[in-house]
Amino acid sequence: MLPRAAVRALRIRPAFTAPRTTPIASTSQWTRWYASNNRRKDNTWKKTDPIKFDEQNKARPNPVNPSEQPEFDTASSPESNTTPTQPSRPNGSATKASVDAGKDFKASEQEEFSGPKTPSENTDPTTESPEAQQKPQKPLPDLRQGIPSTFAAEFAEAEAKANRNPDDPNAIPEEPVPGSTGGREGGGELPKSAYETSTDRRRNRVANWSYLAILLFGTTGAVYMGRNWETEGEEQAHIDAPNGWSLGQMYARAAARINGQKAYYTEPTFQKLLPDKDKIPGGAPELTLVLSLEDLLLHSEWSTKHGYRLAKRPGLDYFLRYLSSQYELVIFTSVKSMDADPIIRKLDPFRLVMWPLFREATRFEKGEYIKDLSYLNRDLSKVIIMDTDPSHVKLQPDNAIVMPKWKGEPGDKGLVAMIPFLEYLAMMSQTGSQMDVRTVLKSMESKDIPIEYARREAKLREAFNRDLAEQKRKSKGSAGGMFMKSLGLDAAQKPGMVLGDQNISQGMSEGKMMIDMYRDFNRQNYEHLDKQIRENGDQWLKEMAEEEKKMQEAQLKDMKAGAFGWLGGGAVPQSATVPSAASAPEAVTAQNTGTLPTQVK
């Protein structure tokens, strides 16, 4: 079978059908055709003849019968077309709409069209009709607070109608509720309660009861906080807030108690940050040197290449080892203990620093951590603090040495340059003189301390050498002096004050100042300590690690014994308490005092 397309192709076309030809759009053919048309027809504009409607109407029959539809009568004039008529219906009756449409309205019958015609008179409210002036305009409700609810008004009206007896002649009709519409006439602006839902009313009731409860609680709390002091100690501690029931006294006591509660978060953890000196095993030096950690002993920085790194200041080991026998060293940092304690342990592995203090020992005031030296339990005339932030020492600026921040320079000597001045203060404190370090620091205010001290020491040495030369000149010319020297009994060789292995009188006769002999003594102590650390340092670290491990195990046993004793109600095993009693005090003592087995004091 052939496909349908082939059948359609072979189908015989009718004889009258001309073959389809596709015209070719050619520019030459179009040009010739347009030219030939122009030759046959004149396309110029000519005025056309006017249209004559009469001739057309005569030539064309009228399809409308005037007798059946008079409104389409062609002979009607414009006046008759605009005159209102009353068309009749086949049954001879006219509707009201047709009558009203054909009625001629007059200005006297319509009052709205009888008013003034000028714009000023049309907008004058006095020209309104008496009925419009007497009838007040209803104010529209304020929809800015939401759509008002007419639920209460509608149900109140329905309830009133239900309760009203229609047969009672003395019943007085109820007046509409003023200020509410509710479907009634004469309503005005709605009250605020009309916009409230049941949830809003319940919330307002809860809020009112809450305000009342807060007022009662506040009044009761104020009276309780302002009560009299319960003990004589409290009354003596708050002299500015004595007992009494006047409003001023109650307010003072309440403020004192509230500040005492706030002190838990703003004051140091303990009132005494350091133990008493007489309770320290082995004692402690006369002066206390408090050192800051950040930007004084080390510098921290962060970079994308290395991350977070810490740098130890040059000469720090020499600084701590040299002054450890002259000062009670304390590191006081504003960093939290959990972050700073591992750093201090690595910075001072041999515990030369006796007491580390952290952020918990600082005082928080106006967004700043302040190092209050009054909590150290030390005489402030014997305390020196070295810091890089003036805000940390603003409570005791006379005890402070504020140094510039160390920014990680490898060749820095600022810390080591402070040793001669600190050594001089330590020497003066051991001579028995009642020296106040605040007076000495006051004389160094706004000066470079290492340079100023070097200038003063040079001036003192010059005066000492001049006096020594004068004494030698006098003793040389005396007969007694020459006789004693001939016998070998020089006055300078007589026994007197000894500093280490040096005779002070003999040293001074040789031209040594007191500070020189004291410096030689401290240098000998440093050399001996440094030698012991190099020889036995690893063994000391191992012993301290073992001691710390034993202490932790003992504490863990105590915790377990306490937990089992609380659960079982039995006595604590004796074996669990013996190790802690034997090892914990020794470990704590070794850790706090910073003493080493062979350390030279």
Coordinates of C-alpha atoms in Angstrom, one line a residue:
M1 CA 0.0 0.0 0.0
L2 CA 1.1 3.5 -0.8
P3 CA 1.3 6.1 1.9
R4 CA -1.3 8.7 2.1
A5 CA 1.0 11.4 0.8
A6 CA 1.6 9.4 -2.4
V7 CA -2.2 8.9 -2.9
R8 CA -2.8 12.6 -2.5
A9 CA -0.1 13.3 -5.1
L10 CA -1.6 11.0 -7.7
R11 CA -5.1 12.3 -7.2
I12 CA -6.5 13.9 -10.3
R13 CA -7.2 17.6 -10.0
P14 CA -10.3 19.2 -11.5
A15 CA -10.1 20.7 -14.9
F16 CA -11.1 24.2 -13.9
T17 CA -8.4 24.4 -11.2
A18 CA -5.5 26.5 -12.3
P19 CA -2.0 25.4 -11.3
R20 CA -0.7 27.3 -8.3
T21 CA 2.1 29.6 -9.0
T22 CA 4.3 31.4 -6.5
P23 CA 4.8 35.0 -7.4
I24 CA 8.4 36.1 -7.2
A25 CA 8.9 39.4 -5.4
S26 CA 11.0 41.3 -7.8
T27 CA 11.9 44.9 -7.7
S28 CA 11.8 45.3 -11.5
Q29 CA 8.3 43.7 -11.8
W30 CA 7.0 45.9 -9.0
T31 CA 8.5 49.0 -10.6
R32 CA 7.0 48.1 -14.0
W33 CA 3.6 47.4 -12.5
Y34 CA 3.5 50.6 -10.5
A35 CA 4.5 52.6 -13.5
S36 CA 1.8 51.0 -15.7
N37 CA -0.8 51.8 -13.0
N38 CA 0.2 55.4 -12.9
R39 CA -0.2 55.6 -16.7
R40 CA -3.7 54.2 -16.5
K41 CA -5.0 56.2 -13.5
D42 CA -4.6 59.8 -12.2
N43 CA -3.9 59.7 -8.4
T44 CA -4.1 63.5 -7.8
W45 CA -6.5 64.7 -5.1
K46 CA -9.8 66.2 -6.2
K47 CA -12.6 67.8 -4.2
T48 CA -15.6 65.4 -3.7
D49 CA -19.2 66.4 -4.1
P50 CA -21.2 67.1 -0.9
I51 CA -23.5 64.4 0.3
K52 CA -27.2 65.1 -0.3
F53 CA -29.3 63.4 2.3
D54 CA -32.6 64.3 0.7
E55 CA -31.7 62.5 -2.5
Q56 CA -30.5 59.5 -0.6
N57 CA -33.7 59.4 1.5
K58 CA -35.8 59.6 -1.6
A59 CA -33.8 56.9 -3.3
R60 CA -33.7 54.6 -0.3
P61 CA -37.0 53.5 1.2
N62 CA -37.4 54.1 5.0
P63 CA -37.3 50.8 6.9
V64 CA -38.9 52.3 10.0
N65 CA -42.7 52.8 10.1
P66 CA -43.5 56.2 11.7
S67 CA -46.9 55.0 12.9
E68 CA -45.4 52.1 14.8
Q69 CA -42.3 54.0 16.2
P70 CA -43.0 57.7 16.4
E71 CA -39.8 58.4 18.1
F72 CA -37.9 57.6 15.0
D73 CA -40.0 59.9 12.8
T74 CA -37.8 61.6 10.4
A75 CA -40.1 64.6 10.1
S76 CA -39.7 65.5 13.8
S77 CA -38.1 68.8 14.7
P78 CA -35.4 69.3 17.3
E79 CA -38.0 70.9 19.6
S80 CA -40.2 67.9 19.5
N81 CA -37.3 65.6 20.1
T82 CA -36.3 67.4 23.4
T83 CA -39.8 67.9 24.7
P84 CA -40.6 65.3 27.4
T85 CA -43.5 63.1 26.5
Q86 CA -45.3 60.3 28.1
P87 CA -45.2 57.3 25.8
S88 CA -48.1 55.1 26.1
R89 CA -48.1 51.4 26.2
P90 CA -50.4 49.1 24.4
N91 CA -52.6 48.7 27.4
G92 CA -52.8 52.5 27.8
S93 CA -51.0 52.7 31.3
A94 CA -47.7 54.6 32.1
T95 CA -45.2 53.5 34.6
K96 CA -43.9 55.6 37.4
A97 CA -40.5 55.8 35.9
S98 CA -41.9 57.2 32.7
V99 CA -44.0 59.7 34.6
D100 CA -41.0 60.8 36.6
A101 CA -38.9 61.0 33.5
G102 CA -41.4 63.3 31.8
K103 CA -41.9 65.5 34.8
D104 CA -40.6 69.0 34.6
F105 CA -38.6 69.8 37.8
K106 CA -38.6 73.3 39.0
A107 CA -36.1 75.1 41.2
S108 CA -38.8 76.1 43.7
E109 CA -39.7 72.5 44.4
Q110 CA -36.0 71.3 44.9
E111 CA -34.3 73.2 47.7
E112 CA -30.9 71.9 46.9
F113 CA -31.0 73.7 43.6
S114 CA -32.3 77.0 45.0
G115 CA -29.2 78.0 47.0
P116 CA -26.5 80.5 46.1
K117 CA -24.6 80.0 42.9
T118 CA -21.2 81.5 43.7
P119 CA -18.4 79.2 45.1
S120 CA -18.0 81.3 48.3
E121 CA -21.7 81.0 49.0
N122 CA -21.8 77.3 48.2
T123 CA -19.1 76.6 50.8
D124 CA -20.7 78.7 53.5
P125 CA -22.1 76.4 56.3
T126 CA -24.7 79.0 57.2
T127 CA -26.5 78.5 53.9
E128 CA -27.4 75.0 54.7
S129 CA -31.0 74.0 55.5
P130 CA -32.2 74.3 59.1
E131 CA -32.6 70.6 59.4
A132 CA -29.0 70.0 58.4
Q133 CA -27.8 72.6 60.8
Q134 CA -29.8 71.2 63.7
K135 CA -28.8 67.6 63.2
P136 CA -25.2 67.0 64.6
Q137 CA -22.7 65.1 62.5
K138 CA -21.6 61.8 63.9
P139 CA -17.9 61.6 64.6
L140 CA -16.1 58.8 62.9
P141 CA -14.3 56.2 65.0
D142 CA -10.5 56.4 65.2
L143 CA -9.3 53.3 63.3
R144 CA -5.6 53.9 64.0
Q145 CA -5.8 51.7 67.1
G146 CA -7.7 48.9 65.2
I147 CA -11.2 48.1 64.3
P148 CA -13.5 48.7 67.3
S149 CA -15.5 45.9 68.8
T150 CA -19.3 46.3 69.2
F151 CA -19.7 42.9 70.8
A152 CA -20.3 44.3 74.3
A153 CA -22.7 47.0 73.2
E154 CA -24.8 44.7 71.0
F155 CA -25.1 42.0 73.7
A156 CA -25.9 44.6 76.3
E157 CA -28.7 46.0 74.2
A158 CA -30.0 42.5 73.5
E159 CA -29.9 41.6 77.2
A160 CA -31.7 44.8 78.2
K161 CA -34.4 44.1 75.6
A162 CA -34.8 40.5 76.9
N163 CA -35.1 41.7 80.5
R164 CA -37.5 44.5 79.7
N165 CA -41.2 43.8 80.2
P166 CA -43.1 45.1 77.2
D167 CA -46.4 45.2 79.2
D168 CA -45.0 47.5 82.0
P169 CA -46.3 51.0 81.4
N170 CA -43.7 52.5 83.8
A171 CA -40.7 51.0 81.9
I172 CA -38.3 53.7 80.7
P173 CA -36.6 53.1 77.4
E174 CA -32.9 52.8 77.9
E175 CA -30.6 55.5 76.5
P176 CA -28.0 54.5 74.0
V177 CA -24.6 54.0 75.5
P178 CA -22.7 57.2 74.9
G179 CA -19.5 56.9 72.9
S180 CA -20.4 53.6 71.2
T181 CA -22.1 53.0 67.9
G182 CA -23.0 49.4 68.2
G183 CA -25.7 49.8 65.5
R184 CA -27.3 52.7 67.4
E185 CA -27.8 56.2 66.3
G186 CA -26.2 59.1 68.0
G187 CA -23.0 57.3 68.9
G188 CA -19.8 59.2 69.2
E189 CA -16.1 58.4 69.7
L190 CA -15.6 54.9 71.1
P191 CA -13.8 54.4 74.4
K192 CA -10.5 52.7 74.6
S193 CA -12.1 49.6 76.0
A194 CA -14.0 49.1 72.7
Y195 CA -10.7 48.3 71.0
E196 CA -9.6 45.7 73.6
T197 CA -10.0 42.0 73.2
S198 CA -10.4 39.4 75.9
T199 CA -6.7 38.6 75.7
D200 CA -5.8 42.3 76.2
R201 CA -8.1 42.5 79.2
R202 CA -6.6 39.4 80.7
R203 CA -3.1 40.7 80.0
N204 CA -3.9 44.0 81.7
R205 CA -5.2 42.3 84.8
V206 CA -2.1 40.2 85.1
A207 CA 0.1 43.3 84.6
N208 CA -1.8 45.2 87.3
W209 CA -1.4 42.3 89.8
S210 CA 2.3 42.1 88.8
Y211 CA 2.8 45.8 89.5
L212 CA 1.1 45.4 92.9
A213 CA 3.3 42.4 93.8
I214 CA 6.4 44.3 92.7
L215 CA 5.4 47.3 94.9
L216 CA 4.8 45.1 97.9
F217 CA 8.0 43.1 97.4
G218 CA 10.1 46.2 96.9
T219 CA 8.7 47.9 100.0
T220 CA 9.3 44.7 102.1
G221 CA 12.8 44.3 100.7
A222 CA 13.7 47.9 101.3
V223 CA 12.6 47.6 105.0
Y224 CA 14.5 44.4 105.3
M225 CA 17.7 45.7 103.8
G226 CA 17.5 48.9 105.9
R227 CA 17.1 47.1 109.2
N228 CA 19.5 47.7 112.1
W229 CA 22.9 45.9 112.3
E230 CA 22.7 42.6 114.0
T231 CA 26.1 42.5 115.6
E232 CA 28.5 45.1 117.1
G233 CA 31.1 44.2 114.5
E234 CA 28.8 45.1 111.6
E235 CA 28.0 48.4 113.4
Q236 CA 31.6 49.3 113.9
A237 CA 32.5 48.3 110.3
H238 CA 29.8 50.8 109.0
I239 CA 30.2 53.9 111.1
D240 CA 28.7 56.1 108.4
A241 CA 25.5 54.0 108.6
P242 CA 24.5 53.9 112.3
N243 CA 21.4 52.2 113.7
G244 CA 18.1 54.0 113.7
W245 CA 14.7 54.1 112.0
S246 CA 14.9 57.3 110.1
L247 CA 14.7 57.2 106.3
G248 CA 18.3 58.5 105.9
Q249 CA 19.7 55.8 108.3
M250 CA 17.7 53.0 106.7
Y251 CA 18.8 54.1 103.2
A252 CA 22.5 54.2 104.3
R253 CA 22.3 50.7 105.8
A254 CA 20.5 49.4 102.7
A255 CA 23.1 50.9 100.4
A256 CA 25.9 49.4 102.5
R257 CA 24.4 46.0 102.4
I258 CA 23.8 46.2 98.6
N259 CA 27.4 47.3 98.0
G260 CA 28.5 44.4 100.1
Q261 CA 26.7 42.1 97.8
K262 CA 28.2 43.7 94.8
A263 CA 31.6 43.4 96.3
Y264 CA 31.4 39.7 95.6
Y265 CA 31.8 40.4 91.9
T266 CA 34.0 43.6 92.1
E267 CA 36.3 43.0 95.0
P268 CA 39.2 40.5 95.2
T269 CA 38.4 37.0 96.2
F270 CA 40.1 37.2 99.6
Q271 CA 40.7 40.1 102.0
K272 CA 44.3 38.9 102.5
L273 CA 45.9 37.8 99.2
L274 CA 49.2 36.9 100.8
P275 CA 49.8 35.1 104.2
D276 CA 51.4 36.7 107.1
K277 CA 55.1 36.9 107.0
D278 CA 55.6 35.3 110.4
K279 CA 53.6 32.2 109.1
I280 CA 55.8 31.7 106.1
P281 CA 58.3 28.8 106.6
G282 CA 61.8 30.2 106.4
G283 CA 60.6 33.8 106.5
A284 CA 60.5 36.3 103.7
P285 CA 62.6 39.3 102.6
E286 CA 61.9 42.7 103.9
L287 CA 60.7 44.2 100.6
T288 CA 58.0 42.9 98.3
L289 CA 58.3 43.4 94.5
V290 CA 55.1 42.9 92.5
L291 CA 55.6 42.3 88.8
S292 CA 53.1 42.5 86.0
L293 CA 53.1 39.7 83.4
E294 CA 51.8 41.1 80.2
D295 CA 54.1 43.5 78.2
L296 CA 56.6 43.5 81.1
L297 CA 57.9 40.0 81.5
L298 CA 56.6 38.7 78.1
H299 CA 55.0 39.8 74.9
S300 CA 52.2 38.1 73.0
E301 CA 51.5 38.5 69.3
W302 CA 49.4 36.7 66.7
S303 CA 50.2 36.3 63.0
T304 CA 48.7 34.4 60.1
K305 CA 52.0 32.6 59.6
H306 CA 52.8 31.4 63.1
G307 CA 49.5 32.0 65.0
Y308 CA 49.6 32.9 68.7
R309 CA 53.1 33.2 70.1
L310 CA 54.7 34.4 73.4
A311 CA 58.1 35.9 73.7
K312 CA 60.1 36.0 77.0
R313 CA 61.8 39.3 77.7
P314 CA 65.7 39.3 77.4
G315 CA 67.4 39.0 80.8
L316 CA 64.3 37.7 82.6
D317 CA 66.0 34.6 84.1
Y318 CA 68.9 36.8 85.4
F319 CA 66.5 39.3 86.8
L320 CA 64.5 36.7 88.8
R321 CA 67.5 34.7 90.0
Y322 CA 69.4 37.8 91.0
L323 CA 66.6 39.5 93.0
S324 CA 65.0 36.3 94.4
S325 CA 67.2 36.5 97.5
Q326 CA 66.5 40.3 98.0
Y327 CA 62.8 40.6 97.4
E328 CA 59.6 38.7 98.0
L329 CA 58.7 38.3 94.3
V330 CA 55.0 38.3 93.3
I331 CA 53.6 38.1 89.8
F332 CA 50.3 40.0 89.6
T333 CA 48.4 39.7 86.3
S334 CA 44.9 40.6 85.1
V335 CA 44.7 37.4 83.1
K336 CA 42.5 34.6 84.4
S337 CA 44.2 31.9 86.4
M338 CA 43.3 29.1 84.0
D339 CA 45.2 31.0 81.2
A340 CA 48.0 32.5 83.1
D341 CA 49.0 29.7 85.4
P342 CA 50.5 27.4 82.7
I343 CA 52.4 30.4 81.3
I344 CA 53.9 31.3 84.7
R345 CA 54.9 27.7 85.3
K346 CA 56.8 27.6 82.1
L347 CA 58.2 31.1 82.6
D348 CA 59.5 30.3 86.1
P349 CA 59.9 26.5 86.4
F350 CA 62.0 26.6 89.6
R351 CA 59.4 28.6 91.5
L352 CA 61.6 31.6 92.2
V353 CA 58.4 33.7 92.3
M354 CA 56.8 33.0 95.6
W355 CA 53.2 34.1 95.0
P356 CA 51.3 34.2 91.6
L357 CA 48.1 36.4 91.6
F358 CA 45.6 36.4 88.8
R359 CA 42.4 38.2 87.8
E360 CA 40.5 36.8 90.7
A361 CA 42.7 39.0 93.0
T362 CA 42.1 42.2 91.1
R363 CA 39.4 44.8 91.7
F364 CA 36.9 45.5 89.0
E365 CA 35.9 49.2 88.8
K366 CA 34.3 51.1 85.8
G367 CA 35.2 48.4 83.3
E368 CA 38.9 48.2 84.4
Y369 CA 40.8 45.6 86.4
I370 CA 42.7 47.4 89.2
K371 CA 45.6 45.9 91.2
D372 CA 44.8 47.1 94.8
L373 CA 47.9 46.7 96.9
S374 CA 46.0 47.2 100.1
Y375 CA 44.8 43.6 99.8
L376 CA 48.3 42.1 99.8
N377 CA 48.6 42.0 103.6
R378 CA 51.9 43.9 103.4
D379 CA 53.1 47.2 104.7
L380 CA 52.8 49.6 101.7
S381 CA 56.0 51.4 102.7
K382 CA 57.8 48.1 101.7
V383 CA 55.9 47.3 98.5
I384 CA 57.0 48.2 95.0
I385 CA 54.9 47.3 91.9
M386 CA 56.3 47.4 88.3
D387 CA 53.6 47.7 85.6
T388 CA 53.0 49.0 82.1
D389 CA 49.4 50.2 82.5
P390 CA 48.8 53.3 84.7
S391 CA 45.2 52.3 85.2
H392 CA 46.2 49.1 87.0
V393 CA 48.1 51.0 89.7
K394 CA 45.9 54.2 90.0
L395 CA 44.9 53.4 93.6
Q396 CA 48.6 53.4 94.8
P397 CA 50.5 55.4 92.3
D398 CA 53.2 56.3 94.8
N399 CA 54.2 52.6 95.0
A400 CA 54.3 52.1 91.2
I401 CA 57.1 52.1 88.6
V402 CA 55.3 52.5 85.3
M403 CA 57.5 51.3 82.5
P404 CA 57.0 51.4 78.8
K405 CA 55.6 48.3 77.2
W406 CA 58.0 45.8 75.7
K407 CA 57.0 45.0 72.2
G408 CA 59.2 42.0 71.6
E409 CA 62.5 43.7 70.7
P410 CA 65.3 41.0 71.0
G411 CA 68.0 43.4 72.2
D412 CA 66.0 45.1 75.0
K413 CA 67.8 45.8 78.3
G414 CA 65.1 47.8 80.1
L415 CA 64.4 45.0 82.7
V416 CA 68.0 44.3 83.5
A417 CA 68.7 48.1 83.8
M418 CA 66.4 48.3 86.8
I419 CA 68.4 45.9 88.9
P420 CA 70.9 48.5 90.3
F421 CA 68.1 50.7 91.6
L422 CA 66.1 47.8 93.1
E423 CA 69.3 46.5 94.6
Y424 CA 70.0 49.8 96.3
L425 CA 66.4 49.9 97.8
A426 CA 66.9 46.3 99.2
M427 CA 70.3 47.3 100.7
M428 CA 68.7 50.3 102.4
S429 CA 65.9 48.2 103.9
Q430 CA 68.5 45.8 105.5
T431 CA 70.5 48.5 107.2
G432 CA 67.8 48.9 109.8
S433 CA 66.7 52.3 108.6
Q434 CA 63.0 53.0 108.5
M435 CA 63.0 53.7 104.8
D436 CA 59.8 54.3 102.9
V437 CA 60.0 53.2 99.3
R438 CA 57.3 55.7 98.3
T439 CA 59.5 58.6 99.2
V440 CA 62.3 57.3 97.0
L441 CA 60.0 56.6 94.1
K442 CA 58.5 60.1 94.5
S443 CA 62.0 61.5 93.9
M444 CA 62.2 59.5 90.7
E445 CA 58.9 60.7 89.3
S446 CA 58.8 61.6 85.6
K447 CA 62.5 60.5 85.2
D448 CA 64.3 57.6 83.6
I449 CA 65.1 55.6 86.7
P450 CA 68.2 53.7 85.5
I451 CA 69.8 56.9 84.1
E452 CA 68.9 59.0 87.2
Y453 CA 70.1 56.4 89.6
A454 CA 73.4 56.1 87.7
R455 CA 73.9 59.9 87.9
R456 CA 73.2 59.9 91.7
E457 CA 75.5 56.9 92.4
A458 CA 78.3 58.6 90.4
K459 CA 77.8 61.7 92.4
L460 CA 77.8 59.8 95.7
R461 CA 81.0 57.8 94.7
E462 CA 82.8 61.1 93.9
A463 CA 82.0 62.4 97.4
F464 CA 83.0 59.1 99.0
N465 CA 86.4 59.0 97.2
R466 CA 87.0 62.6 98.3
D467 CA 86.3 61.8 101.9
L468 CA 88.4 58.6 101.8
A469 CA 91.3 60.5 100.4
E470 CA 91.0 63.1 103.2
Q471 CA 90.9 60.4 105.9
K472 CA 94.0 58.7 104.4
R473 CA 95.9 62.0 104.4
K474 CA 95.1 62.6 108.1
S475 CA 95.9 59.1 109.3
K476 CA 99.2 59.0 107.3
G477 CA 100.5 62.0 109.1
S478 CA 99.6 60.9 112.6
A479 CA 102.3 59.1 114.8
G480 CA 99.8 56.7 116.2
G481 CA 98.8 55.5 112.9
M482 CA 102.4 54.9 111.8
F483 CA 103.2 53.0 115.0
M484 CA 100.1 50.7 114.6
K485 CA 101.0 50.0 111.0
S486 CA 104.6 49.1 112.0
L487 CA 103.2 46.6 114.5
G488 CA 100.8 45.2 111.9
L489 CA 97.8 46.3 113.9
D490 CA 96.0 48.5 111.4
A491 CA 92.6 49.9 112.5
A492 CA 91.0 48.8 109.3
Q493 CA 91.8 45.2 110.1
K494 CA 89.8 45.2 113.3
P495 CA 86.8 42.8 113.3
G496 CA 83.5 44.5 112.6
M497 CA 80.4 44.1 110.4
V498 CA 80.8 41.3 107.9
L499 CA 78.8 41.0 104.6
G500 CA 79.3 37.5 103.3
D501 CA 83.1 36.9 103.4
Q502 CA 83.9 40.6 103.4
N503 CA 84.7 42.9 106.2
I504 CA 82.8 46.2 105.7
S505 CA 85.4 48.4 107.4
Q506 CA 88.2 46.8 105.5
G507 CA 86.3 47.1 102.2
M508 CA 85.6 50.8 102.8
S509 CA 89.3 51.4 103.6
E510 CA 90.1 49.9 100.2
G511 CA 87.8 52.3 98.4
K512 CA 84.6 50.2 98.2
M513 CA 81.3 51.7 98.9
M514 CA 78.6 49.9 100.8
I515 CA 76.7 49.3 97.6
D516 CA 79.7 47.8 96.0
M517 CA 80.2 45.2 98.8
Y518 CA 76.5 44.4 98.8
R519 CA 76.5 44.0 95.0
D520 CA 79.5 41.6 95.3
F521 CA 77.6 39.6 97.9
N522 CA 74.5 39.3 95.7
R523 CA 76.6 38.4 92.7
Q524 CA 78.1 35.5 94.7
N525 CA 74.6 34.3 95.6
Y526 CA 73.5 34.5 92.0
E527 CA 76.5 32.5 90.8
H528 CA 76.0 29.9 93.4
L529 CA 72.2 29.6 92.6
D530 CA 72.9 29.5 88.8
K531 CA 75.4 26.7 89.3
Q532 CA 73.0 24.7 91.4
I533 CA 70.2 25.1 88.8
R534 CA 72.5 24.0 85.9
E535 CA 73.7 21.0 87.9
N536 CA 70.5 19.9 89.7
G537 CA 67.8 21.7 87.8
D538 CA 66.4 18.6 86.0
Q539 CA 66.4 16.6 89.2
W540 CA 64.5 19.5 91.0
L541 CA 61.9 19.6 88.2
K542 CA 61.4 15.9 88.4
E543 CA 61.0 16.0 92.2
M544 CA 58.5 18.8 92.0
A545 CA 56.5 17.0 89.3
E546 CA 56.4 13.8 91.5
E547 CA 55.4 15.8 94.5
E548 CA 52.6 17.5 92.6
K549 CA 51.4 14.2 91.3
K550 CA 51.3 12.7 94.9
M551 CA 49.3 15.8 96.1
Q552 CA 46.8 15.4 93.3
E553 CA 46.4 11.7 94.0
A554 CA 45.9 12.4 97.7
Q555 CA 43.3 15.1 96.9
L556 CA 41.5 12.6 94.6
K557 CA 41.5 9.9 97.4
D558 CA 40.0 12.5 99.8
M559 CA 37.3 13.3 97.3
K560 CA 36.4 9.6 96.8
A561 CA 36.5 8.9 100.5
G562 CA 34.2 11.8 101.2
A563 CA 31.8 10.8 98.4
F564 CA 31.6 7.1 99.6
G565 CA 31.3 8.2 103.2
W566 CA 28.4 10.5 102.3
L567 CA 26.6 7.7 100.3
G568 CA 27.4 4.9 102.7
G569 CA 27.2 6.9 105.9
G570 CA 30.3 5.1 107.2
A571 CA 33.6 6.5 108.5
V572 CA 36.3 7.7 106.1
P573 CA 39.0 5.1 105.6
Q574 CA 42.1 5.9 107.5
S575 CA 44.3 4.9 104.5
A576 CA 42.7 7.6 102.4
T577 CA 43.6 10.4 104.8
V578 CA 47.1 9.5 105.8
P579 CA 48.8 10.3 102.4
S580 CA 47.1 13.7 102.1
A581 CA 48.0 14.7 105.7
A582 CA 51.6 13.7 105.1
S583 CA 52.3 15.0 101.7
A584 CA 49.9 17.9 101.0
P585 CA 51.3 20.4 103.5
E586 CA 54.8 19.7 102.3
A587 CA 53.8 20.2 98.7
V588 CA 51.9 23.4 99.4
T589 CA 54.8 24.7 101.4
A590 CA 57.3 24.0 98.6
Q591 CA 55.1 25.5 96.0
N592 CA 54.2 28.7 97.9
T593 CA 57.6 29.6 99.4
G594 CA 59.5 28.8 96.2
T595 CA 62.4 27.4 98.1
L596 CA 64.8 25.0 96.5
P597 CA 66.7 22.2 98.2
T598 CA 70.1 23.9 98.0
Q599 CA 69.0 27.5 97.3
V600 CA 71.2 30.1 98.9
K601 CA 69.3 32.9 100.7

